[in-house]
PDB file of C-alpha atoms in Angstrom:
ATOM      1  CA  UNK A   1      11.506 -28.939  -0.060  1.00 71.00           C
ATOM      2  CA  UNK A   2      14.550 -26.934  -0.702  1.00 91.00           C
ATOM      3  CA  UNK A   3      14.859 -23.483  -0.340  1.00 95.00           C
ATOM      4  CA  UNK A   4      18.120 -20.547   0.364  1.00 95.00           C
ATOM      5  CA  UNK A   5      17.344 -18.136   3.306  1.00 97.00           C
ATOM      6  CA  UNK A   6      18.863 -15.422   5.234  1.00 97.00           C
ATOM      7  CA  UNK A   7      17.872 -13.541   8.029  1.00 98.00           C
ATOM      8  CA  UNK A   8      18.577 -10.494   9.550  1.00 98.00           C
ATOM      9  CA  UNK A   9      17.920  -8.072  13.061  1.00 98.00           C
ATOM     10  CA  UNK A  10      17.047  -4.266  11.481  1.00 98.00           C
ATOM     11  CA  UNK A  11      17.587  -1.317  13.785  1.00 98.00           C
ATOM     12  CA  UNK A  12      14.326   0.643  12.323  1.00 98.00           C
ATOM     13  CA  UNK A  13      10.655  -0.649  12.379  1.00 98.00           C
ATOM     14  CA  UNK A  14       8.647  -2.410   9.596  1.00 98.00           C
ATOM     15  CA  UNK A  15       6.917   0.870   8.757  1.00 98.00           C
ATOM     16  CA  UNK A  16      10.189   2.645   7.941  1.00 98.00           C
ATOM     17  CA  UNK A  17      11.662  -0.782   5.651  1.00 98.00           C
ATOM     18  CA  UNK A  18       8.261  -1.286   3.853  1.00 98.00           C
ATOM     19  CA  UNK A  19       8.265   1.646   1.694  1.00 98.00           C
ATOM     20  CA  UNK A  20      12.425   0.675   0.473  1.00 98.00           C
ATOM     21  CA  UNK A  21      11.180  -3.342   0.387  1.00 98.00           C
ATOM     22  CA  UNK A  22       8.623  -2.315  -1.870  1.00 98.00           C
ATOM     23  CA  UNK A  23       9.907   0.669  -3.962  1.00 98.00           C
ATOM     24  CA  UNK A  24      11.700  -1.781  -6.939  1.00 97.00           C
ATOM     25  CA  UNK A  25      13.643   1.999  -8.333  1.00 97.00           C
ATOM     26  CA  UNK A  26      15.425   1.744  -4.772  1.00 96.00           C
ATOM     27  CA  UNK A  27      16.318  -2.188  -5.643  1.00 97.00           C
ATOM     28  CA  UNK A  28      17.827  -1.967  -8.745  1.00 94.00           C
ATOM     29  CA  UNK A  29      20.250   0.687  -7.654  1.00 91.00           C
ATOM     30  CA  UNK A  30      23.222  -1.667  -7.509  1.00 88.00           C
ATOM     31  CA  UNK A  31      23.309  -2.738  -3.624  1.00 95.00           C
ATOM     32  CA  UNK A  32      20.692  -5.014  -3.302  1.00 97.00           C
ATOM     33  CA  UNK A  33      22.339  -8.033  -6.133  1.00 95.00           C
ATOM     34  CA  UNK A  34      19.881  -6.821  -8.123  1.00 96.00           C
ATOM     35  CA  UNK A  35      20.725  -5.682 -11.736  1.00 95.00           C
ATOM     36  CA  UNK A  36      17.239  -4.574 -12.781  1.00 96.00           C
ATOM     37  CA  UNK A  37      13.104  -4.836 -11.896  1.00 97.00           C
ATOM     38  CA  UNK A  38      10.963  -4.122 -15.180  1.00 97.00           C
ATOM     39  CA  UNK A  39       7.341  -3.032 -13.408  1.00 97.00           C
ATOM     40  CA  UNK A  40       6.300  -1.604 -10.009  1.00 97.00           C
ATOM     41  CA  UNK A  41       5.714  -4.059  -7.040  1.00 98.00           C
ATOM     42  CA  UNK A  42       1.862  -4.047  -6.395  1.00 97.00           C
ATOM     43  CA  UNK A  43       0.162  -6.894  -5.564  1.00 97.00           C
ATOM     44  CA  UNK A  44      -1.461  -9.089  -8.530  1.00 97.00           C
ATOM     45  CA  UNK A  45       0.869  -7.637 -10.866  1.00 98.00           C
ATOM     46  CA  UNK A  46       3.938  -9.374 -12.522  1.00 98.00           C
ATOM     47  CA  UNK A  47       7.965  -7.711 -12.336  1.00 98.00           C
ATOM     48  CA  UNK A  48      11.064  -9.275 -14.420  1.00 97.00           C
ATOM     49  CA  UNK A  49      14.291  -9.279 -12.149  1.00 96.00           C
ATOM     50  CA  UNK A  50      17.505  -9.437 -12.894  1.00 95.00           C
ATOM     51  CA  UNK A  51      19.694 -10.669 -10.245  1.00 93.00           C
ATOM     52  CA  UNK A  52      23.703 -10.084  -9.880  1.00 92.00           C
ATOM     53  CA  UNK A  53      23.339 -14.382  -9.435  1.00 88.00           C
ATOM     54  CA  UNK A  54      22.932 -14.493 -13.528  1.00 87.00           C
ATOM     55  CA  UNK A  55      22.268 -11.043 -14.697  1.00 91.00           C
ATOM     56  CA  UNK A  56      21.214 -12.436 -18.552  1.00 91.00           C
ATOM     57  CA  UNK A  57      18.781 -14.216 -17.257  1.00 90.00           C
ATOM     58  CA  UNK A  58      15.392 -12.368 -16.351  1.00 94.00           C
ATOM     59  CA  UNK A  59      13.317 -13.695 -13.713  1.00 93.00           C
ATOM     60  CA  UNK A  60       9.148 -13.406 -14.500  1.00 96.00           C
ATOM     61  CA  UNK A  61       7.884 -13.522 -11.603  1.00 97.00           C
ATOM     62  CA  UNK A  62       4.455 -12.201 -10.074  1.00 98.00           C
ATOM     63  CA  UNK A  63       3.981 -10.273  -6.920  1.00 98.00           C
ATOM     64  CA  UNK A  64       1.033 -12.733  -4.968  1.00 98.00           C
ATOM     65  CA  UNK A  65       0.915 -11.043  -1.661  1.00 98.00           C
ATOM     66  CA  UNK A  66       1.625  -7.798  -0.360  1.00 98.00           C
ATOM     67  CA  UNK A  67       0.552  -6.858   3.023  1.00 98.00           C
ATOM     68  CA  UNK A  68       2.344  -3.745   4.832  1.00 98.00           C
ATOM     69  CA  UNK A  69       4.315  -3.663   6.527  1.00 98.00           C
ATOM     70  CA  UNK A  70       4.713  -7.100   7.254  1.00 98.00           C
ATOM     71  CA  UNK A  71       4.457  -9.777   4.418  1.00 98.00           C
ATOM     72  CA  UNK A  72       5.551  -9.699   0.711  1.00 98.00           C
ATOM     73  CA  UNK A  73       5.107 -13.387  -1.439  1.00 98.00           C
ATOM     74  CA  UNK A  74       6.932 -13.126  -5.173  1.00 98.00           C
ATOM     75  CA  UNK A  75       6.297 -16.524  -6.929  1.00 98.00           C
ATOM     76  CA  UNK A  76       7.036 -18.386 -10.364  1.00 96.00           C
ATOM     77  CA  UNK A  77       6.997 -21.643 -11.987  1.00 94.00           C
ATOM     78  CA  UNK A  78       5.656 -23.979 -14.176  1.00 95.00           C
ATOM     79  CA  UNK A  79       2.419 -25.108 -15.473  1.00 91.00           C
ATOM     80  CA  UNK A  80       0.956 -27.884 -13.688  1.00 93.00           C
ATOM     81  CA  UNK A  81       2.669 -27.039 -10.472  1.00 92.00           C
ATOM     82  CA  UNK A  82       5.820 -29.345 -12.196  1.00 96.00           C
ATOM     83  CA  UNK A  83       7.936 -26.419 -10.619  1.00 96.00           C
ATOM     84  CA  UNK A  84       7.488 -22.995  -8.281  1.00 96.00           C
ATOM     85  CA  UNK A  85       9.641 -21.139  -6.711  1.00 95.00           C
ATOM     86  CA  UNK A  86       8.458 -18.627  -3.731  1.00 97.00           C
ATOM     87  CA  UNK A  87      10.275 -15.897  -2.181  1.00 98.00           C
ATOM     88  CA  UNK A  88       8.716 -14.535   0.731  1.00 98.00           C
ATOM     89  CA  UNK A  89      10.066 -11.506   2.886  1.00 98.00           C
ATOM     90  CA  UNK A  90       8.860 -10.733   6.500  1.00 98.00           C
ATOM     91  CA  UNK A  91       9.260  -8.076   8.727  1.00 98.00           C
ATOM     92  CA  UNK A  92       8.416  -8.955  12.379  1.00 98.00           C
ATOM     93  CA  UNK A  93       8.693  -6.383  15.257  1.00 98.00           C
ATOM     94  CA  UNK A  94      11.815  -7.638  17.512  1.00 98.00           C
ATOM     95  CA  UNK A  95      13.547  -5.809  20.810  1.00 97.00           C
ATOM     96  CA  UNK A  96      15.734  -3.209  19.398  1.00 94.00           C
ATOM     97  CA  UNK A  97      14.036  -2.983  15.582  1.00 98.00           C
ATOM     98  CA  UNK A  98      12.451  -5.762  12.804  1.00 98.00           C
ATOM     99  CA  UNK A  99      13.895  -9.104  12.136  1.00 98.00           C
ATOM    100  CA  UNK A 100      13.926  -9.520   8.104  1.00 98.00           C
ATOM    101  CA  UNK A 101      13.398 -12.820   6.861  1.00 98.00           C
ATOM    102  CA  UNK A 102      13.883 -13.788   3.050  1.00 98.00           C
ATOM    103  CA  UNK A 103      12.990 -17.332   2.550  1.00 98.00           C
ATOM    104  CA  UNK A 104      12.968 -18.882  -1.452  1.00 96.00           C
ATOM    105  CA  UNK A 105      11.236 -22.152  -1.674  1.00 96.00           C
ATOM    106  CA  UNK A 106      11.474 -24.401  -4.374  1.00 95.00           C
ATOM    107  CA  UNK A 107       8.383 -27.138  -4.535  1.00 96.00           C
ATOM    108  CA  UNK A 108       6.807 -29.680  -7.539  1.00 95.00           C
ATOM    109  CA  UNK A 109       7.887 -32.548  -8.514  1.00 95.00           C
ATOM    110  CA  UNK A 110      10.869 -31.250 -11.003  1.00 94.00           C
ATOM    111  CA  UNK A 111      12.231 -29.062  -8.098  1.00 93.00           C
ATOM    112  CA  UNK A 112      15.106 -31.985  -7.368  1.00 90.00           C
ATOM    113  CA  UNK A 113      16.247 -31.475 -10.897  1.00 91.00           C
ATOM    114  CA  UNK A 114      16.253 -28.023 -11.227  1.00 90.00           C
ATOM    115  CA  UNK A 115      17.122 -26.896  -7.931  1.00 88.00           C
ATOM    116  CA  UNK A 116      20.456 -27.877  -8.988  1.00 88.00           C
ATOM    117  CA  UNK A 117      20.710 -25.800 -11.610  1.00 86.00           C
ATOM    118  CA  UNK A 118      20.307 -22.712  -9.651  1.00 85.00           C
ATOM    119  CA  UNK A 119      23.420 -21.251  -7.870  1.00 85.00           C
ATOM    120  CA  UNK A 120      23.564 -21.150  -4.449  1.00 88.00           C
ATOM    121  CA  UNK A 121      21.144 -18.299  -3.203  1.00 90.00           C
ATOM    122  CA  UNK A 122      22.789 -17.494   0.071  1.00 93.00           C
ATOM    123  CA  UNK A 123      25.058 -15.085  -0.644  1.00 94.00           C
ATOM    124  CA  UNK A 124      22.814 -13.094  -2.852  1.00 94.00           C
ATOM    125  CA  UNK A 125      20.396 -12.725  -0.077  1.00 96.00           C
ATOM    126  CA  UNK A 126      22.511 -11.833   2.742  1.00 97.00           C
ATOM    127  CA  UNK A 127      23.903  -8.829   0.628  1.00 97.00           C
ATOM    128  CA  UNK A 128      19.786  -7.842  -0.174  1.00 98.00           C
ATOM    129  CA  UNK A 129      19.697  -8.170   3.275  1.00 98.00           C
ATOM    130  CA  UNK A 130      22.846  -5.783   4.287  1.00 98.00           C
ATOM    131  CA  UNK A 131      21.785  -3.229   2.140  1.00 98.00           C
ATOM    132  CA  UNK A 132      17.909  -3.040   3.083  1.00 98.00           C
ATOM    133  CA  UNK A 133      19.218  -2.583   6.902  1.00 98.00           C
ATOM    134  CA  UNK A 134      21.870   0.104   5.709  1.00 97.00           C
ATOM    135  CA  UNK A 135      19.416   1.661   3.883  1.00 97.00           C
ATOM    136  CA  UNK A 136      16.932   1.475   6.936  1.00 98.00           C
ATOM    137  CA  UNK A 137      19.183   2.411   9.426  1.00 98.00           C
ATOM    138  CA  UNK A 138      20.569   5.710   7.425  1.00 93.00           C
TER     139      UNK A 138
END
């Protein structure tokens, strides 16, 4: 499996980052290496993102899980299961705030292949996460 990651200790609690996690207005507003969300993040329904990583390409993707104030699951692939990729974001109570986990998994058995046509995530993710804990710690 492949996957990008970053993680990151929040001085605020999982009930105060839920509502800016979740609120995709608040993500597209230039901080968060994300260009633009088309639709509102409720659970079942699908967003397109645009991501500072290749903003002319937009992302479908559909929002599979969304349990506050802990667990959010975005997904996307291919039919057959030849390709998904799965971001999931946690928040889990820690001394001294909420560790925030973003985790993108790549799976199926074209995920070799195209995994290396997608830039490196890291980068992207550690700024998402800078700006959710500035924003949370404001």
């Amino acid at each position: 499996m492949r996957f990008y990651e970053a993680k990151r200790v929040i001085a605020a609690s999982p009930e105060q980052i839920w509502p800016i996690l979740t609120d995709a207005r608040r993500l597209e507003d230039g901080t968060f290496s994300i260009v633009k969300i088309e639709g509102d993040i409720v659970q079942g329904r699908k967003i397109k993102l645009w991501s500072e990583v290749d903003p002319s390409r937009a992302f479908s993707l559909r929002v599979d899980r969304l349990e506050a104030p802990r667990d959010m699951i975005w997904s996307s692939g291919m039919p057959l299961g030849l390709f998904r990729g799965t971001r999931r974001f946690r928040l889990t109570p820690v001394a001294g705030g909420t560790e925030f986990h973003v985790r993108e998994d790549y799976t199926g058995p074209m995920a070799g292949i195209i995994f290396k046509q997608i830039p490196d995530m890291t980068a992207s993710m550690e700024k998402f996460a800078a700006a959710l804990a500035r924003e949370a710690e404001a």
